[in-house]
């Protein structure tokens, strides 16, 4: 694709119809992170004096054009940013410039700045979070997911590094590079999600849908309590084995019919509740996580149902607490 075509595409994708910002409008501070396509910087605008995060991606302006994942991220963030959900990272502007003698297009995405990603936050706090804080973080995560799913968007790359958190404990879901609007597509690529948070159906290369995000949520909620990944396998081949070893091998009727691997290739480990592997969970969260980690994706809770679960729903929690005084 010619450079001018890319430029034109980016111009059309820019969030603001008026003057797009330019790099000269920003004062640069430290690097906040690095990802597959570029670097994220902490910046301050010289125009409105607000602090932002600026994600910069340099893309070779070659015959293949801009990678699908980048275009996807921008168009999805742009369409949902307009609605301003408190638990979705807001995109404030997109602008671009040609660099290195027009050989590259540098795409700049200006987003809200957050204090940490959840991975760094959990790694650096001195001790496990109290139950009410785990609940507050988990509920916000599910509110964000519920919003995405209600707009037919599957995130597909939920992991603690892609969940941002602020000092005031506000949670924002970020990084839609692997998201996809699923209303008009059926065949998805299987190269999604970081290994540890990948659902069994994705690992088995069978049909998957928004319930794969719920599997990842189950893994992440467990990790919020224990600060340890639930299924930290070394490679793709070991990922399924580790899941089965830890929570049991699926029963024959829960094995996806279109799976590329036979169930008999795995040993039969007995089914277990998450309570048996993560001692840091409160009892009500165990039930919710177990329902997020159902092998049959049709039996998994939806994000909306999870938000109505007695662990997260304030009214139900009160009733349940009155009945069982020592549940928490
Ligand atoms: N708005 C932000 N505020 C604070 N830190 C951020 C922000 N956006 C990103 N980061 C940091 O930068 C890291 C990489 O950002 P991001 O996930 O958007 O990049 P990526 O290229 O899509 O990464 P990957 O594909 O590896 O997941 C995040 O894990 C986080 O640590
Ligand atoms: Mg990321």
Tab-separated table of C-alpha atoms and ligand atoms in Angstrom:
chain	number	residue	atom	x	y	z
A	1	UNK	CA	0.000	0.000	0.000
A	2	UNK	CA	1.351	3.426	-0.923
A	3	UNK	CA	2.297	5.816	1.847
A	4	UNK	CA	-0.215	8.424	0.801
A	5	UNK	CA	-2.990	5.839	1.002
A	6	UNK	CA	-1.966	4.935	4.550
A	7	UNK	CA	-1.879	8.599	5.449
A	8	UNK	CA	-5.307	9.116	3.994
A	9	UNK	CA	-6.623	6.100	5.908
A	10	UNK	CA	-5.173	7.406	9.160
A	11	UNK	CA	-6.610	10.867	8.496
A	12	UNK	CA	-10.029	9.355	8.079
A	13	UNK	CA	-9.556	7.336	11.269
A	14	UNK	CA	-8.455	10.284	13.395
A	15	UNK	CA	-10.790	10.862	16.326
A	16	UNK	CA	-10.922	14.602	15.959
A	17	UNK	CA	-12.198	16.227	12.847
A	18	UNK	CA	-10.497	19.490	13.818
A	19	UNK	CA	-6.698	20.050	13.971
A	20	UNK	CA	-5.055	16.725	14.923
A	21	UNK	CA	-2.397	17.043	17.636
A	22	UNK	CA	1.284	16.882	16.719
A	23	UNK	CA	4.250	15.434	18.582
A	24	UNK	CA	5.550	18.967	19.246
A	25	UNK	CA	2.465	19.516	21.408
A	26	UNK	CA	3.773	17.075	24.020
A	27	UNK	CA	6.448	17.014	26.669
A	28	UNK	CA	7.847	13.471	27.002
A	29	UNK	CA	8.554	11.777	30.340
A	30	UNK	CA	9.482	8.151	31.039
A	31	UNK	CA	8.522	5.068	29.089
A	32	UNK	CA	5.489	3.337	30.607
A	33	UNK	CA	5.717	0.099	28.701
A	34	UNK	CA	6.628	-1.688	25.552
A	35	UNK	CA	4.461	-3.958	23.457
A	36	UNK	CA	4.420	-5.939	20.267
A	37	UNK	CA	4.334	-2.901	17.947
A	38	UNK	CA	5.826	-0.040	19.885
A	39	UNK	CA	6.400	1.939	22.993
A	40	UNK	CA	4.077	3.685	25.450
A	41	UNK	CA	5.296	7.016	26.897
A	42	UNK	CA	4.071	9.206	29.701
A	43	UNK	CA	3.481	12.668	28.167
A	44	UNK	CA	2.020	16.053	29.095
A	45	UNK	CA	0.130	18.152	26.583
A	46	UNK	CA	1.422	21.706	26.156
A	47	UNK	CA	-2.061	22.650	24.960
A	48	UNK	CA	-4.365	21.467	27.771
A	49	UNK	CA	-1.579	20.698	30.343
A	50	UNK	CA	-3.110	17.267	31.016
A	51	UNK	CA	-1.078	14.069	31.410
A	52	UNK	CA	-1.621	11.228	28.943
A	53	UNK	CA	-0.083	7.978	27.750
A	54	UNK	CA	1.096	8.043	24.133
A	55	UNK	CA	1.339	4.693	22.378
A	56	UNK	CA	3.688	5.005	19.404
A	57	UNK	CA	3.811	2.352	16.734
A	58	UNK	CA	6.115	2.490	13.743
A	59	UNK	CA	4.865	0.547	10.815
A	60	UNK	CA	6.708	-0.115	7.604
A	61	UNK	CA	4.739	1.449	4.816
A	62	UNK	CA	5.180	-1.495	2.509
A	63	UNK	CA	2.966	-3.472	0.184
A	64	UNK	CA	1.130	-5.115	3.107
A	65	UNK	CA	0.012	-1.796	4.528
A	66	UNK	CA	-0.738	-1.393	8.236
A	67	UNK	CA	-1.069	-4.645	10.267
A	68	UNK	CA	-4.668	-5.675	10.786
A	69	UNK	CA	-4.191	-5.735	14.565
A	70	UNK	CA	-3.254	-2.033	14.609
A	71	UNK	CA	-6.133	-0.969	12.404
A	72	UNK	CA	-8.450	-3.079	14.519
A	73	UNK	CA	-7.240	-1.579	17.765
A	74	UNK	CA	-7.725	1.956	16.490
A	75	UNK	CA	-11.133	1.426	14.978
A	76	UNK	CA	-12.467	-0.477	18.000
A	77	UNK	CA	-11.075	1.999	20.518
A	78	UNK	CA	-12.395	4.864	18.436
A	79	UNK	CA	-15.906	3.438	18.237
A	80	UNK	CA	-16.162	2.591	21.925
A	81	UNK	CA	-14.294	5.650	23.245
A	82	UNK	CA	-17.175	7.804	22.126
A	83	UNK	CA	-19.300	6.056	24.779
A	84	UNK	CA	-16.795	6.722	27.598
A	85	UNK	CA	-17.172	3.673	29.836
A	86	UNK	CA	-15.328	4.163	33.177
A	87	UNK	CA	-13.634	0.744	32.902
A	88	UNK	CA	-12.447	1.023	29.306
A	89	UNK	CA	-9.290	2.963	28.503
A	90	UNK	CA	-10.322	6.131	26.688
A	91	UNK	CA	-8.739	7.057	23.364
A	92	UNK	CA	-8.360	10.810	23.154
A	93	UNK	CA	-6.763	11.204	19.700
A	94	UNK	CA	-4.975	9.362	16.921
A	95	UNK	CA	-2.437	11.106	14.753
A	96	UNK	CA	0.368	9.995	12.520
A	97	UNK	CA	3.468	11.148	10.702
A	98	UNK	CA	5.772	9.705	8.107
A	99	UNK	CA	9.259	9.007	9.439
A	100	UNK	CA	12.631	7.808	8.199
A	101	UNK	CA	12.275	9.250	4.736
A	102	UNK	CA	8.678	8.109	4.470
A	103	UNK	CA	9.649	4.457	4.897
A	104	UNK	CA	7.565	4.186	8.083
A	105	UNK	CA	4.263	5.487	9.323
A	106	UNK	CA	4.381	6.378	12.987
A	107	UNK	CA	0.943	6.019	14.530
A	108	UNK	CA	0.396	7.865	17.783
A	109	UNK	CA	-2.499	6.927	20.019
A	110	UNK	CA	-3.168	9.358	22.826
A	111	UNK	CA	-4.946	7.612	25.716
A	112	UNK	CA	-5.700	8.272	29.375
A	113	UNK	CA	-2.679	7.641	31.551
A	114	UNK	CA	-3.006	5.097	34.356
A	115	UNK	CA	-0.720	4.497	37.316
A	116	UNK	CA	0.064	0.786	36.797
A	117	UNK	CA	-0.883	-2.261	34.845
A	118	UNK	CA	-2.394	-5.006	37.020
A	119	UNK	CA	0.634	-7.266	36.570
A	120	UNK	CA	3.045	-4.635	37.949
A	121	UNK	CA	0.579	-3.592	40.637
A	122	UNK	CA	0.162	-7.155	41.968
A	123	UNK	CA	3.892	-7.816	41.690
A	124	UNK	CA	4.902	-4.719	43.658
A	125	UNK	CA	2.375	-4.641	46.505
A	126	UNK	CA	3.898	-6.095	49.680
A	127	UNK	CA	1.091	-8.503	50.582
A	128	UNK	CA	-2.098	-10.018	49.222
A	129	UNK	CA	-5.038	-7.671	48.778
A	130	UNK	CA	-7.944	-7.818	51.241
A	131	UNK	CA	-11.095	-9.491	49.933
A	132	UNK	CA	-13.043	-6.222	49.455
A	133	UNK	CA	-10.302	-4.840	47.206
A	134	UNK	CA	-10.165	-8.068	45.149
A	135	UNK	CA	-13.915	-7.756	44.780
A	136	UNK	CA	-13.754	-4.078	43.762
A	137	UNK	CA	-11.130	-4.785	41.070
A	138	UNK	CA	-12.920	-7.905	39.800
A	139	UNK	CA	-16.298	-6.154	39.570
A	140	UNK	CA	-14.821	-3.307	37.512
A	141	UNK	CA	-13.082	-5.778	35.226
A	142	UNK	CA	-16.415	-7.505	34.651
A	143	UNK	CA	-18.226	-4.202	34.104
A	144	UNK	CA	-15.713	-3.383	31.346
A	145	UNK	CA	-16.060	-6.853	29.795
A	146	UNK	CA	-19.833	-6.666	29.991
A	147	UNK	CA	-19.691	-3.360	28.110
A	148	UNK	CA	-17.423	-4.844	25.409
A	149	UNK	CA	-19.533	-7.975	24.998
A	150	UNK	CA	-22.735	-5.958	24.849
A	151	UNK	CA	-21.137	-4.140	21.889
A	152	UNK	CA	-20.241	-7.458	20.225
A	153	UNK	CA	-16.553	-7.067	20.990
A	154	UNK	CA	-14.427	-9.946	22.254
A	155	UNK	CA	-11.189	-8.684	23.789
A	156	UNK	CA	-9.250	-11.941	23.148
A	157	UNK	CA	-6.076	-10.814	24.926
A	158	UNK	CA	-7.163	-10.314	28.515
A	159	UNK	CA	-4.199	-10.588	30.847
A	160	UNK	CA	-2.993	-8.538	33.836
A	161	UNK	CA	-0.616	-6.542	31.568
A	162	UNK	CA	-3.585	-5.324	29.541
A	163	UNK	CA	-5.607	-4.236	32.569
A	164	UNK	CA	-4.661	-0.856	33.981
A	165	UNK	CA	-5.273	0.412	37.487
A	166	UNK	CA	-5.054	3.794	39.181
A	167	UNK	CA	-4.173	4.877	42.688
A	168	UNK	CA	-7.887	5.369	43.403
A	169	UNK	CA	-8.368	1.685	42.390
A	170	UNK	CA	-10.185	2.492	39.131
A	171	UNK	CA	-9.656	-0.314	36.635
A	172	UNK	CA	-9.440	0.231	32.851
A	173	UNK	CA	-9.257	-2.452	30.197
A	174	UNK	CA	-6.645	-1.624	27.560
A	175	UNK	CA	-4.988	-2.957	24.441
A	176	UNK	CA	-7.570	-3.942	21.905
A	177	UNK	CA	-4.959	-5.073	19.378
A	178	UNK	CA	-6.461	-8.534	19.303
A	179	UNK	CA	-10.066	-7.559	19.789
A	180	UNK	CA	-12.501	-8.156	17.037
A	181	UNK	CA	-15.988	-7.127	16.349
A	182	UNK	CA	-17.676	-10.505	16.221
A	183	UNK	CA	-21.097	-9.598	14.940
A	184	UNK	CA	-20.321	-10.375	11.305
A	185	UNK	CA	-17.496	-12.901	11.433
A	186	UNK	CA	-17.309	-16.545	12.338
A	187	UNK	CA	-13.818	-17.838	11.625
A	188	UNK	CA	-11.287	-16.386	14.040
A	189	UNK	CA	-7.571	-16.810	14.125
A	190	UNK	CA	-6.367	-19.049	16.942
A	191	UNK	CA	-3.247	-16.980	17.605
A	192	UNK	CA	-4.857	-14.916	20.311
A	193	UNK	CA	-4.608	-14.452	24.073
A	194	UNK	CA	-1.461	-14.884	26.004
A	195	UNK	CA	-0.951	-18.544	26.708
A	196	UNK	CA	-1.741	-18.609	30.440
A	197	UNK	CA	-5.168	-17.010	30.010
A	198	UNK	CA	-6.177	-18.929	26.897
A	199	UNK	CA	-9.365	-20.938	27.107
A	200	UNK	CA	-9.302	-24.695	26.410
A	201	UNK	CA	-11.415	-24.270	23.259
A	202	UNK	CA	-8.861	-21.808	21.822
A	203	UNK	CA	-6.027	-24.184	22.755
A	204	UNK	CA	-7.942	-27.016	21.082
A	205	UNK	CA	-8.446	-24.794	18.012
A	206	UNK	CA	-12.187	-25.224	18.152
A	207	UNK	CA	-14.996	-22.689	17.927
A	208	UNK	CA	-14.813	-19.908	20.488
A	209	UNK	CA	-16.784	-16.800	21.372
A	210	UNK	CA	-17.015	-14.136	24.079
A	211	UNK	CA	-17.008	-16.857	26.763
A	212	UNK	CA	-13.251	-17.193	26.130
A	213	UNK	CA	-12.858	-13.751	27.746
A	214	UNK	CA	-14.751	-15.151	30.773
A	215	UNK	CA	-12.236	-17.994	31.078
A	216	UNK	CA	-9.474	-15.348	31.182
A	217	UNK	CA	-11.443	-13.387	33.807
A	218	UNK	CA	-11.623	-16.538	35.986
A	219	UNK	CA	-7.829	-16.913	35.749
A	220	UNK	CA	-7.281	-13.217	36.484
A	221	UNK	CA	-9.606	-13.099	39.535
A	222	UNK	CA	-7.754	-16.064	41.018
A	223	UNK	CA	-4.473	-14.210	40.391
A	224	UNK	CA	-5.785	-11.014	42.020
A	225	UNK	CA	-6.198	-12.967	45.279
A	226	UNK	CA	-2.981	-14.994	45.244
A	227	UNK	CA	-0.693	-12.783	43.098
A	228	UNK	CA	0.272	-15.951	41.245
A	229	UNK	CA	-0.828	-17.034	37.791
A	230	UNK	CA	-3.255	-19.948	37.886
A	231	UNK	CA	-1.993	-21.849	34.821
A	232	UNK	CA	1.579	-20.699	34.136
A	233	UNK	CA	2.687	-23.214	31.498
A	234	UNK	CA	5.990	-22.956	29.662
A	235	UNK	CA	4.674	-23.514	26.175
A	236	UNK	CA	1.549	-24.131	24.166
A	237	UNK	CA	1.890	-27.920	24.318
A	238	UNK	CA	2.014	-27.873	28.115
A	239	UNK	CA	-0.777	-25.345	28.620
A	240	UNK	CA	-3.699	-27.760	28.304
A	241	UNK	CA	-1.896	-30.417	30.320
A	242	UNK	CA	-1.323	-27.965	33.145
A	243	UNK	CA	-4.980	-26.872	33.155
A	244	UNK	CA	-6.147	-30.511	33.261
A	245	UNK	CA	-3.636	-31.410	35.970
A	246	UNK	CA	-4.828	-28.521	38.121
A	247	UNK	CA	-8.611	-28.564	37.694
A	248	UNK	CA	-9.185	-31.970	36.093
A	249	UNK	CA	-9.609	-33.370	32.592
A	250	UNK	CA	-12.941	-32.483	30.943
A	251	UNK	CA	-15.622	-35.159	30.826
A	252	UNK	CA	-16.230	-36.648	27.339
A	253	UNK	CA	-19.395	-34.590	26.745
A	254	UNK	CA	-17.515	-31.359	27.535
A	255	UNK	CA	-14.763	-32.039	25.003
A	256	UNK	CA	-15.317	-29.740	21.972
A	257	UNK	CA	-16.564	-31.768	19.025
A	258	UNK	CA	-14.378	-29.856	16.571
A	259	UNK	CA	-11.210	-30.120	18.727
A	260	UNK	CA	-8.042	-30.909	16.788
A	261	UNK	CA	-6.684	-33.114	19.601
A	262	UNK	CA	-8.297	-36.257	20.922
A	263	UNK	CA	-9.313	-36.390	24.580
A	264	UNK	CA	-7.530	-39.741	24.877
A	265	UNK	CA	-4.190	-37.985	24.320
A	266	UNK	CA	-4.473	-36.698	27.895
A	267	UNK	CA	-4.365	-38.486	31.195
A	268	UNK	CA	-7.615	-38.448	33.201
A	269	UNK	CA	-7.131	-36.135	36.161
A	270	UNK	CA	-10.100	-35.801	38.554
A	271	UNK	CA	-12.221	-32.636	38.383
A	272	UNK	CA	-11.439	-30.172	41.172
A	273	UNK	CA	-12.750	-26.869	42.444
A	274	UNK	CA	-10.457	-23.856	42.315
A	275	UNK	CA	-10.674	-23.861	46.137
A	276	UNK	CA	-8.355	-26.871	46.156
A	277	UNK	CA	-5.591	-25.045	44.310
A	278	UNK	CA	-5.873	-21.454	45.490
A	279	UNK	CA	-6.114	-21.229	49.305
A	280	UNK	CA	-6.329	-17.420	49.254
A	281	UNK	CA	-9.823	-17.225	47.750
A	282	UNK	CA	-12.899	-16.338	49.765
A	283	UNK	CA	-15.717	-18.864	49.539
A	284	UNK	CA	-18.081	-16.769	47.417
A	285	UNK	CA	-15.356	-15.968	44.875
A	286	UNK	CA	-14.612	-19.710	44.557
A	287	UNK	CA	-18.112	-20.296	43.247
A	288	UNK	CA	-17.825	-17.443	40.757
A	289	UNK	CA	-14.391	-18.537	39.486
A	290	UNK	CA	-15.501	-22.180	39.189
A	291	UNK	CA	-18.368	-20.964	36.989
A	292	UNK	CA	-15.972	-18.905	34.834
A	293	UNK	CA	-13.730	-21.938	34.364
A	294	UNK	CA	-16.376	-24.375	33.139
A	295	UNK	CA	-15.033	-26.513	30.298
A	296	UNK	CA	-18.316	-26.289	28.449
A	297	UNK	CA	-18.296	-22.682	27.238
A	298	UNK	CA	-22.123	-22.693	27.197
A	299	UNK	CA	-22.133	-23.353	30.957
A	300	UNK	CA	-19.797	-20.450	31.752
A	301	UNK	CA	-21.309	-17.330	33.280
A	302	UNK	CA	-21.753	-14.369	30.999
A	303	UNK	CA	-20.236	-11.095	32.237
A	304	UNK	CA	-23.719	-9.887	33.140
A	305	UNK	CA	-24.487	-13.066	35.116
A	306	UNK	CA	-21.118	-12.794	36.888
A	307	UNK	CA	-21.996	-9.269	37.992
A	308	UNK	CA	-25.208	-10.644	39.475
A	309	UNK	CA	-23.341	-13.354	41.386
A	310	UNK	CA	-23.676	-13.188	45.163
A	311	UNK	CA	-19.973	-12.311	45.540
A	312	UNK	CA	-20.303	-9.170	43.447
A	313	UNK	CA	-23.926	-8.107	43.693
A	314	UNK	CA	-24.285	-5.935	46.859
A	315	UNK	CA	-27.921	-6.876	47.603
A	316	UNK	CA	-27.315	-10.623	47.253
A	317	UNK	CA	-24.124	-10.353	49.290
A	318	UNK	CA	-26.000	-8.763	52.174
A	319	UNK	CA	-28.642	-11.498	52.206
A	320	UNK	CA	-26.014	-14.220	51.949
A	321	UNK	CA	-23.883	-12.681	54.702
A	322	UNK	CA	-26.880	-12.591	57.030
A	323	UNK	CA	-27.520	-16.276	56.410
A	324	UNK	CA	-23.872	-17.334	56.737
A	325	UNK	CA	-22.051	-15.006	59.062
A	326	UNK	CA	-18.637	-16.578	58.536
A	327	UNK	CA	-18.604	-16.856	54.753
A	328	UNK	CA	-16.137	-14.045	54.119
B	1	LIG	N1	-2.572	4.241	29.385
B	1	LIG	C1	-1.555	3.677	29.988
B	1	LIG	N2	-1.157	4.083	31.208
B	1	LIG	C2	-0.122	3.472	31.831
B	1	LIG	N3	0.594	2.448	31.321
B	1	LIG	C3	0.248	1.998	30.104
B	1	LIG	C4	-0.841	2.586	29.377
B	1	LIG	N4	-0.957	1.920	28.211
B	1	LIG	C5	-0.011	0.973	28.213
B	1	LIG	N5	0.725	1.015	29.332
B	1	LIG	C6	1.847	0.115	29.665
B	1	LIG	O1	2.470	-0.300	28.451
B	1	LIG	C7	2.348	-1.741	28.290
B	1	LIG	C8	2.151	-2.080	26.810
B	1	LIG	O2	0.991	-1.424	26.329
B	1	LIG	P1	-0.028	-2.144	25.347
B	1	LIG	O3	-0.497	-3.402	25.992
B	1	LIG	O4	-1.055	-1.163	24.942
B	1	LIG	O5	0.941	-2.462	24.133
B	1	LIG	P2	0.928	-3.673	23.105
B	1	LIG	O6	1.935	-3.397	22.058
B	1	LIG	O7	-0.441	-3.857	22.594
B	1	LIG	O8	1.334	-4.866	24.009
B	1	LIG	P3	1.125	-6.411	23.793
B	1	LIG	O9	0.691	-6.648	22.396
B	1	LIG	O10	2.464	-6.971	24.134
B	1	LIG	O11	0.056	-6.771	24.799
B	1	LIG	C9	1.181	-2.144	29.198
B	1	LIG	O12	1.289	-3.492	29.633
B	1	LIG	C10	1.355	-1.153	30.359
B	1	LIG	O13	2.359	-1.595	31.247
B	2	LIG	MG1	-0.519	-5.228	25.841
